[in-house]
Amino acid sequence: MRLFFALPLSIDTTLRISDWRDRYAPCDARPVPAANFHITLAFAGELPERALEFLCDATDSWVNSHQPSAGDMLLDRVGFWAKPGIFWLGPSAYDDALAELAKKLQSLVVSAGARRERRKWEPHITLYRGCNLAPPAPDSEPSIPCHYDLICLFESQRARNGMIYRRVAEWQLARHRTR
């Protein structure tokens, strides 16, 4: 199973991102379907099926004992990673608690058998894949509010038309923080 933890996006946020991308940030690459927009917290990659139960149990235990908080961020900057050819949208600022949540989930996936990520975690939504060159600056700067209140464990499945992300488990986040 190919697994990852992520923050799913609301329908409203997804539509705003898709609309902004289509209007102001065209790119000569493969657009990620809006249904696949999310903010990855921890990528596990290919793991044996038995790791799923471990990840769910460990996450249940940690969420129940620590009660991580829901929150808000403003998606207001874009970036480009040349090596994977990814053009992305993300926040210029976010809560330390969100970074701690990602760090904890990353430690859980490593405990389940995943390789440790070498790159520093950067909250982002992939807009395009397969960019050979950095896209031009967008015609209009993004300013999209994003509320998050759920952690999901997704399974990534390859399909004829690209990837499909299936929710395997989810955890509600507690108290609302404002950013």
Coordinates of C-alpha atoms in Angstrom, one line a residue:
M1 CA 0.0 0.0 0.0
R2 CA 1.2 3.5 -0.8
L3 CA 0.2 5.7 2.1
F4 CA 0.5 9.3 3.3
F5 CA -1.0 11.6 6.0
A6 CA -2.5 14.9 4.8
L7 CA -4.8 17.7 5.6
P8 CA -7.8 17.5 3.2
L9 CA -9.1 20.7 1.9
S10 CA -12.7 21.9 2.1
I11 CA -14.7 22.1 -1.2
D12 CA -14.7 25.9 -1.0
T13 CA -10.9 26.0 -0.6
T14 CA -10.4 23.5 -3.4
L15 CA -12.6 25.5 -5.7
R16 CA -10.8 28.7 -4.9
I17 CA -7.4 27.1 -5.6
S18 CA -8.6 25.6 -8.8
D19 CA -10.1 28.8 -10.0
W20 CA -7.0 30.9 -9.1
R21 CA -4.7 28.3 -10.8
D22 CA -6.8 28.3 -14.0
R23 CA -7.1 32.1 -14.2
Y24 CA -3.7 33.3 -13.0
A25 CA -1.1 30.5 -13.0
P26 CA -1.1 28.6 -16.3
C27 CA 1.7 26.2 -16.7
D28 CA 2.9 23.9 -19.5
A29 CA 2.7 20.8 -17.4
R30 CA 0.2 18.3 -16.0
P31 CA -2.4 20.0 -13.7
V32 CA -3.2 18.1 -10.6
P33 CA -6.9 17.3 -10.5
A34 CA -8.7 19.5 -7.9
A35 CA -10.1 16.4 -6.3
N36 CA -6.5 15.5 -5.4
F37 CA -5.6 18.8 -3.7
H38 CA -4.3 18.3 -0.1
I39 CA -1.4 19.3 2.2
T40 CA 0.9 16.4 2.8
L41 CA 1.9 16.0 6.4
A42 CA 3.9 12.8 6.2
F43 CA 4.7 10.5 3.2
A44 CA 5.0 6.9 4.0
G45 CA 5.3 5.5 0.5
E46 CA 4.9 1.8 -0.2
L47 CA 4.3 -0.1 3.1
P48 CA 3.0 -3.6 3.8
E49 CA -0.6 -3.9 4.7
R50 CA 0.1 -4.7 8.3
A51 CA 1.6 -1.2 8.7
L52 CA -1.9 0.3 8.2
E53 CA -3.1 -1.1 11.5
F54 CA 0.0 0.2 13.3
L55 CA -0.4 3.7 11.8
C56 CA -4.1 3.9 12.7
D57 CA -3.5 2.6 16.3
A58 CA -0.5 4.8 16.9
T59 CA -2.3 7.9 15.4
D60 CA -5.4 7.2 17.5
S61 CA -3.3 7.0 20.6
W62 CA -1.4 10.2 19.9
V63 CA -4.4 12.2 18.8
N64 CA -6.4 11.2 21.9
S65 CA -3.6 12.0 24.3
H66 CA -2.3 15.3 22.6
Q67 CA -5.5 16.6 21.0
P68 CA -3.8 18.6 18.2
S69 CA -5.7 21.7 17.2
A70 CA -7.5 22.8 14.0
G71 CA -6.4 26.0 12.5
D72 CA -6.2 28.5 9.7
M73 CA -3.6 29.6 7.2
L74 CA -3.4 31.9 4.2
L75 CA -2.2 30.3 1.0
D76 CA -0.3 33.3 -0.3
R77 CA 2.8 32.1 -2.1
V78 CA 3.9 29.8 -4.9
G79 CA 7.0 27.9 -5.4
F80 CA 8.8 25.5 -7.8
W81 CA 10.9 22.5 -7.1
A82 CA 13.0 21.7 -10.1
K83 CA 14.0 18.1 -9.4
P84 CA 10.5 16.7 -9.1
G85 CA 9.2 19.4 -11.5
I86 CA 6.5 20.6 -9.1
F87 CA 4.8 24.0 -9.1
W88 CA 3.0 24.5 -5.8
L89 CA 0.9 26.9 -3.6
G90 CA 1.5 27.3 0.1
P91 CA 1.4 29.6 3.1
S92 CA 4.1 32.1 3.9
A93 CA 3.4 31.6 7.6
Y94 CA 1.9 28.8 9.6
D95 CA 1.6 27.7 13.2
D96 CA 4.5 25.9 14.9
A97 CA 1.9 23.4 16.1
L98 CA 1.2 22.4 12.5
A99 CA 4.9 21.7 11.9
E100 CA 5.0 19.7 15.1
L101 CA 2.0 17.7 13.9
A102 CA 3.8 16.9 10.6
K103 CA 6.9 16.0 12.6
K104 CA 5.0 13.6 14.8
L105 CA 3.3 11.9 11.9
Q106 CA 6.6 11.6 10.0
S107 CA 8.1 9.8 13.1
L108 CA 5.1 7.4 13.0
V109 CA 5.5 6.5 9.3
V110 CA 9.3 5.9 10.0
S111 CA 8.3 3.6 12.9
A112 CA 6.0 1.8 10.5
G113 CA 8.9 1.1 8.1
A114 CA 9.0 4.2 5.8
R115 CA 12.2 6.0 5.0
R116 CA 13.0 9.2 6.7
E117 CA 12.4 12.3 4.5
R118 CA 15.6 14.3 3.9
R119 CA 13.8 17.4 2.8
K120 CA 12.5 19.9 5.4
W121 CA 8.7 19.7 5.6
E122 CA 7.0 22.6 3.6
P123 CA 3.2 22.8 3.7
H124 CA 2.0 23.0 0.1
I125 CA -0.6 22.0 -2.4
T126 CA 0.8 20.6 -5.7
L127 CA -0.8 22.5 -8.6
Y128 CA 1.2 21.0 -11.5
R129 CA 3.6 18.1 -12.0
G130 CA 6.1 17.6 -14.7
C131 CA 7.2 21.2 -15.0
N132 CA 10.5 21.3 -17.0
L133 CA 11.1 25.0 -16.3
A134 CA 10.0 27.3 -13.5
P135 CA 6.6 28.7 -14.5
P136 CA 6.4 32.5 -14.9
A137 CA 5.2 34.6 -11.9
P138 CA 1.4 34.4 -11.6
D139 CA -0.6 37.2 -13.0
S140 CA -2.2 37.7 -9.6
E141 CA -0.8 36.8 -6.2
P142 CA -2.7 34.1 -4.4
S143 CA -4.6 35.0 -1.2
I144 CA -6.7 31.9 -0.3
P145 CA -7.9 31.3 3.2
C146 CA -7.5 27.6 4.3
H147 CA -9.1 26.1 7.4
Y148 CA -8.0 22.7 8.5
D149 CA -9.7 20.5 11.1
L150 CA -9.0 16.9 10.0
I151 CA -6.0 14.6 9.5
C152 CA -6.5 11.9 6.9
L153 CA -4.5 8.8 6.1
F154 CA -4.7 8.3 2.3
E155 CA -3.9 5.4 0.1
S156 CA -2.5 6.5 -3.3
Q157 CA -3.7 4.2 -6.1
R158 CA -2.5 4.4 -9.7
A159 CA -5.4 4.6 -12.2
R160 CA -5.6 4.9 -16.0
N161 CA -6.1 8.7 -15.7
G162 CA -3.6 9.4 -13.0
M163 CA -3.6 8.9 -9.2
I164 CA -6.6 8.4 -7.0
Y165 CA -6.3 9.2 -3.3
R166 CA -8.6 7.1 -1.1
R167 CA -9.3 8.1 2.5
V168 CA -8.4 5.1 4.7
A169 CA -8.8 6.8 8.1
E170 CA -9.3 10.2 9.6
W171 CA -9.0 12.1 12.9
Q172 CA -10.8 15.2 13.9
L173 CA -8.6 18.0 15.2
A174 CA -9.6 19.9 18.4
R175 CA -9.9 23.6 19.3
H176 CA -9.6 26.1 16.6
R177 CA -6.6 28.4 16.3
T178 CA -6.5 31.5 14.2
R179 CA -3.5 32.5 12.1

